[in-house]
Coordinates of C-alpha atoms in Angstrom, one line a residue:
X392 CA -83.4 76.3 -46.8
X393 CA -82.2 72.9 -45.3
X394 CA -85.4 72.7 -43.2
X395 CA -88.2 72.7 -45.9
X396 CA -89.5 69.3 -45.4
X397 CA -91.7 68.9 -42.6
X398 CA -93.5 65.7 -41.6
X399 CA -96.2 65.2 -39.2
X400 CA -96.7 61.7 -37.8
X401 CA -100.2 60.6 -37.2
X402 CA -101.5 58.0 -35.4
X403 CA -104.1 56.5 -38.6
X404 CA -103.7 55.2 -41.6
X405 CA -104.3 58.8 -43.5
X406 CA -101.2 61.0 -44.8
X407 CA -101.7 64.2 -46.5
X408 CA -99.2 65.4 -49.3
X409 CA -98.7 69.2 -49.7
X410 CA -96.1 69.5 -52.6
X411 CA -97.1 72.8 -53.9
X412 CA -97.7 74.9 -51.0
X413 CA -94.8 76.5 -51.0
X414 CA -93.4 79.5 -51.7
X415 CA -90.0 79.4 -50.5
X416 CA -87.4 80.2 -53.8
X417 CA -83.5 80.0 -52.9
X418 CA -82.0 83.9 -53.6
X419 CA -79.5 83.1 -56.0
X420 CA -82.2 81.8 -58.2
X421 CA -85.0 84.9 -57.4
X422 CA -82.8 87.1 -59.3
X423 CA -83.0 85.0 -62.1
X424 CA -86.8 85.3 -62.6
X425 CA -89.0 87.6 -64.5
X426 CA -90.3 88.4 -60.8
X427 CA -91.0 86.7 -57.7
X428 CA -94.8 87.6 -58.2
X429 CA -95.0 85.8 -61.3
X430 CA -93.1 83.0 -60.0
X431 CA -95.5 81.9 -56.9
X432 CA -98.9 82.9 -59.3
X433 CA -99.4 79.0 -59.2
X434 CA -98.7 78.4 -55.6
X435 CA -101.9 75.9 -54.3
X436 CA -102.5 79.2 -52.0
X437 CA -103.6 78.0 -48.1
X438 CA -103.9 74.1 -48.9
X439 CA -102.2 73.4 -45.6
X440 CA -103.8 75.6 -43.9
X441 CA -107.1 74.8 -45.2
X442 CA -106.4 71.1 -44.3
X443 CA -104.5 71.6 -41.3
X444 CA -107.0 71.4 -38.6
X445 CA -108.6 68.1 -40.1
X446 CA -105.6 66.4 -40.3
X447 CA -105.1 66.8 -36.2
X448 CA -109.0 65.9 -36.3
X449 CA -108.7 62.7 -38.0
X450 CA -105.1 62.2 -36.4
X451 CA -103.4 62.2 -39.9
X452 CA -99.8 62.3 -40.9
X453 CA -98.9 65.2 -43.4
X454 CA -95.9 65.7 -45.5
X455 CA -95.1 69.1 -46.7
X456 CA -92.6 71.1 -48.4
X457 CA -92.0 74.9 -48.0
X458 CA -90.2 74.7 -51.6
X459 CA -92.4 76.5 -54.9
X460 CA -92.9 74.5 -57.3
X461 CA -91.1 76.9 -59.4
X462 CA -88.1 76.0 -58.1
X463 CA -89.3 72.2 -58.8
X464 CA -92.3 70.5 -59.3
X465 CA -92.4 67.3 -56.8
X466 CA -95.2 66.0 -58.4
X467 CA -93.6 65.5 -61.5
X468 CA -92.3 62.2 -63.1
X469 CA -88.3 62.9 -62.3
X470 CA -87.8 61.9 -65.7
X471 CA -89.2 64.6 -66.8
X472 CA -91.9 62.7 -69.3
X473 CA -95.5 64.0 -69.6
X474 CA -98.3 63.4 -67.3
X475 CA -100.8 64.7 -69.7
X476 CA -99.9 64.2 -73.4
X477 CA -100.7 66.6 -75.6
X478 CA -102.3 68.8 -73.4
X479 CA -100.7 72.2 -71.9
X480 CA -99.4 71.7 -68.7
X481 CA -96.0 72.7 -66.9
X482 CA -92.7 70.3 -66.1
X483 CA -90.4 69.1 -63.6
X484 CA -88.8 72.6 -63.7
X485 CA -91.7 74.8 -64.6
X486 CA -90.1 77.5 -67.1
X487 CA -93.4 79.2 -67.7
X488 CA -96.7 79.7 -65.9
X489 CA -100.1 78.0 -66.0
X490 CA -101.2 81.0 -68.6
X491 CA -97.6 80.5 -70.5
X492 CA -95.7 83.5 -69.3
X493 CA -91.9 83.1 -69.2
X494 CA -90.7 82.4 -65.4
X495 CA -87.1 83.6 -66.8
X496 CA -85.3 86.7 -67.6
X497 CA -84.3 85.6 -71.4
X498 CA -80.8 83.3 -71.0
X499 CA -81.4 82.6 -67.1
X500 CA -83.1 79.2 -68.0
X501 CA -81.4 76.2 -66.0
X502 CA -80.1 73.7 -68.8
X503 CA -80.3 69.9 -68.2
X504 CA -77.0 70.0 -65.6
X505 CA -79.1 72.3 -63.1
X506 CA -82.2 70.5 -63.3
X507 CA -80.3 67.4 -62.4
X508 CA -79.3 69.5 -59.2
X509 CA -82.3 70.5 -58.1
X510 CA -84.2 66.8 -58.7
X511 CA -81.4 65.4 -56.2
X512 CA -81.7 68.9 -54.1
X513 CA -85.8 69.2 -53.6
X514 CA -87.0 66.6 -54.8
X515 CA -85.5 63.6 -53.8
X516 CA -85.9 64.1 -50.1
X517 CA -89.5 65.2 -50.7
X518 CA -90.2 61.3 -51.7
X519 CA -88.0 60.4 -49.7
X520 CA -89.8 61.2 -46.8
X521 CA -93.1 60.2 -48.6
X522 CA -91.6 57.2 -48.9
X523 CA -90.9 56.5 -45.6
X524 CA -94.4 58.2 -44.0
X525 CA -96.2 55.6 -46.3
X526 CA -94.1 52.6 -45.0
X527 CA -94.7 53.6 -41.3
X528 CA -98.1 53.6 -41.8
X529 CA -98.6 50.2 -43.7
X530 CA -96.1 48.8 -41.1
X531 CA -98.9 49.9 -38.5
X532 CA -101.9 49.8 -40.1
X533 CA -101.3 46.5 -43.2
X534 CA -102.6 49.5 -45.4
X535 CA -101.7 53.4 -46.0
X536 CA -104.4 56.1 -47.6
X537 CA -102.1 58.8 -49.4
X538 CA -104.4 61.7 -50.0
X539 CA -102.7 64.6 -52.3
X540 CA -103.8 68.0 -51.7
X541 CA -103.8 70.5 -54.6
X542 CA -105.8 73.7 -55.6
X543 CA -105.6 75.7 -58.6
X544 CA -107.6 78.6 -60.0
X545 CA -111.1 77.9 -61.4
X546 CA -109.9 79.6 -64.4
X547 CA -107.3 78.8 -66.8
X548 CA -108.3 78.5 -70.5
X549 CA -105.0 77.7 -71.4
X550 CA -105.0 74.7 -69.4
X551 CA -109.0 74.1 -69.1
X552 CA -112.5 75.3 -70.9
X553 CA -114.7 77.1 -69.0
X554 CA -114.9 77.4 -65.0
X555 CA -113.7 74.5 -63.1
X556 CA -115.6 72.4 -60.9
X557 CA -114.7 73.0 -56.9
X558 CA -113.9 69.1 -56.5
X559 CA -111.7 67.3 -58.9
X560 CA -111.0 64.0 -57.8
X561 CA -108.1 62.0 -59.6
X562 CA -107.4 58.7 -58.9
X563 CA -105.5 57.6 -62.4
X564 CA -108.8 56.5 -63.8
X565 CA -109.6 54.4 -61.1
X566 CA -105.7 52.6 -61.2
X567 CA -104.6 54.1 -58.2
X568 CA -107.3 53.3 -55.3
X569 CA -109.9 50.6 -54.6
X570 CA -113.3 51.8 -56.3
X571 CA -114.8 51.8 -52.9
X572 CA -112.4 54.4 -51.5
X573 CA -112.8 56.6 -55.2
X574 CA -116.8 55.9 -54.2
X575 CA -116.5 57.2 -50.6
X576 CA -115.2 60.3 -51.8
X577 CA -117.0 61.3 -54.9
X578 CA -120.5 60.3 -53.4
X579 CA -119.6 63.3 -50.2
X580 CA -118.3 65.4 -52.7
X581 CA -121.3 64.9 -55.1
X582 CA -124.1 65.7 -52.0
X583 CA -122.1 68.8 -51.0
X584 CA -123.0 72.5 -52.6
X585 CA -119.9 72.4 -55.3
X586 CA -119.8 70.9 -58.7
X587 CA -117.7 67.9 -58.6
X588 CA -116.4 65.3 -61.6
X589 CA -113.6 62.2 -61.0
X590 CA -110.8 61.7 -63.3
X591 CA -111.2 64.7 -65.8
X592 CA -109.8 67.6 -66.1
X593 CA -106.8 66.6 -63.2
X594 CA -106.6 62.2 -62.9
X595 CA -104.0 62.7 -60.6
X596 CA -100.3 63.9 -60.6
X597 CA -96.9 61.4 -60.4
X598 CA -97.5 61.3 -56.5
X599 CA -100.7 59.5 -57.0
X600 CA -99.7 57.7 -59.9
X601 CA -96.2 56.3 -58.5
X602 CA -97.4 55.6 -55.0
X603 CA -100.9 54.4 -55.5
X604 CA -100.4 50.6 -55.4
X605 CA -103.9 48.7 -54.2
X606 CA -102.7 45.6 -55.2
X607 CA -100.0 46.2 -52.4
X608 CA -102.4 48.0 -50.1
X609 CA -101.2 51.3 -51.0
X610 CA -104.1 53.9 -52.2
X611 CA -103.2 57.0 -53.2
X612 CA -105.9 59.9 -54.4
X613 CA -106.0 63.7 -55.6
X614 CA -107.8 66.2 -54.9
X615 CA -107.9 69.5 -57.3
X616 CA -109.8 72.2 -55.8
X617 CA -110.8 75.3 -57.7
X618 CA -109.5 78.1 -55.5
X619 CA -113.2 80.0 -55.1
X620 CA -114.4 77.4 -53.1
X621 CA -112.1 78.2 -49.8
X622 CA -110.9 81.4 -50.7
X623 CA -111.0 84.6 -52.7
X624 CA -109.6 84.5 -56.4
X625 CA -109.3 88.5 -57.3
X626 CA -107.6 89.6 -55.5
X627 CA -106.2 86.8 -53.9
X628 CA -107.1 86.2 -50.2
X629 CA -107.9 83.7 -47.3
X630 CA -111.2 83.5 -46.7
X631 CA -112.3 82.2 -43.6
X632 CA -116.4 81.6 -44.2
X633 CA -115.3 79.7 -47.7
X634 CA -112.7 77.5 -45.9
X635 CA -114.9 76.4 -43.2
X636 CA -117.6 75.7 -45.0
X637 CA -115.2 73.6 -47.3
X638 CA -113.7 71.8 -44.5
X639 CA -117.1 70.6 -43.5
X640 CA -117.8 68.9 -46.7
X641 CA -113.4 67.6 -46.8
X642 CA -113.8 66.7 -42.9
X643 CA -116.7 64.4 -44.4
X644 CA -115.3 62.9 -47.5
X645 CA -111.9 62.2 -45.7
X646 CA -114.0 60.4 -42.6
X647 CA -116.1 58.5 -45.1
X648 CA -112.6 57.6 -47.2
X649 CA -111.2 56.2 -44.2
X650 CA -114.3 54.0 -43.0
X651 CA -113.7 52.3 -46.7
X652 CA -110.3 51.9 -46.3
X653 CA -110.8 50.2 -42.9
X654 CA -113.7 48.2 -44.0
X655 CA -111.9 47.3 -47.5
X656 CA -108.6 46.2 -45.6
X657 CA -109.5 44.6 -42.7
X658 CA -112.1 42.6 -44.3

């Protein structure tokens, strides 16, 4: 388990956060949980691998962690406050599902002391090593594009009305990124075959929130995409024909984020 950070340095300004790829869950805590099925049910299923051969494309940096978010969410606020008030969502150390099933056998859930552990365990070095991607990269560049890459099923109704849209962009309502970067994005995503919205459902998690700092030339966006469009939902399965089709359209809005990044910043 020491190994579950890996970082990829690229040579532009683009870095590519996977937080909740993983699926990784230490075995002292496994036999804690209702099961180890439920447990990874919310895992952003193929993200890295869906993304992996654009990052080498565009030359980007990636930062990934092999750890579930069950074991703790990195893209949490580590105080453990709310991202979305007053809607259903999980925490830093998720004790239920997306659908609100227990993630605990009753009496294994970790009290305040444990969570405490595992913030300093997994997710400190996780932004940590954000943290230091996104200073290489301004350090090169003058500028760094931090592009967060989630998925999540297209249906939740505990969580979301209805059936998803395949592209849900979040950029903090616009706080996180310069509106050309938010435009060069949601105008691909809009001309592609999926339904796309910006800022609604998903505005962006803590990593886009904490890190996303254009007045210090630090954009940050997320991306959300509704499982169906790069894989199979029921039952659950990579789908190559969906993913490429999806990295076309991704390859595009990630090219076209970087040309206004360049042309923002260098200007």
């Amino acid at each position: 388990m020491r190994d579950f950070i890996t970082v990829g340095r690229g040579g532009s300004p683009l870095i590519l956060s996977f937080p909740h790829t993983g699926t990784a869950i230490p075995p002292e805590l496994e036999t804690r949980l209702v099961s180890r099925e439920r447990a990874i049910l919310d895992t952003d299923w193929w993200i890295d691998r869906l993304y992996g051969p654009i990052a080498k494309q565009l030359d980007a940096s990636i930062v990934h962690t092999v750890m579930s978010r069950s074991v703790i969410d990195v893209n949490r606020d580590p105080s453990g406050v709310s991202l979305y008030p007053g809607q259903a969502t999980t925490g830093l150390v998720p004790t239920e599902t997306f659908d609100g099933e227990p993630l605990y056998r009753p009496g294994e859930e970790p009290d305040a002391a444990e969570i405490d552990v595992r913030r300093e365990t997994w997710f400190a070095p996780y932004h940590a090593a954000l943290e230091a991607e996104i200073a290489r990269v301004k350090s090169r560049h003058g500028f760094a594009v931090l592009y967060d890459c989630h998925s999540i099923r297209s249906v939740i109704p505990r969580l979301f009305e209805g059936e998803l849209p395949v592209f849900n962009l979040g950029t903090n309502e616009g706080a996180s990124c310069a509106p050309e970067m938010q435009a060069a994005v949601a105008d691909v995503c809009a001309a592609s075959d999926f339904p796309s919205i910006v800022n609604g459902r998903f505005k962006g998690g803590w990593i886009t929130r904490h890190y996303g700092r254009p007045d210090e030339r630090v954009h940050a966006l997320q991306m959300e995409l509704a499982c169906r469009g790069y894989m199979d939902e029921d039952p659950v399965a990579w789908n190559e024909e969906k993913a490429e089709a999806m990295r076309s359209v991704l390859t595009k809005a990630l090219t076209a984020l970087l040309v206004a990044a360049k042309t923002k910043e260098q200007s």
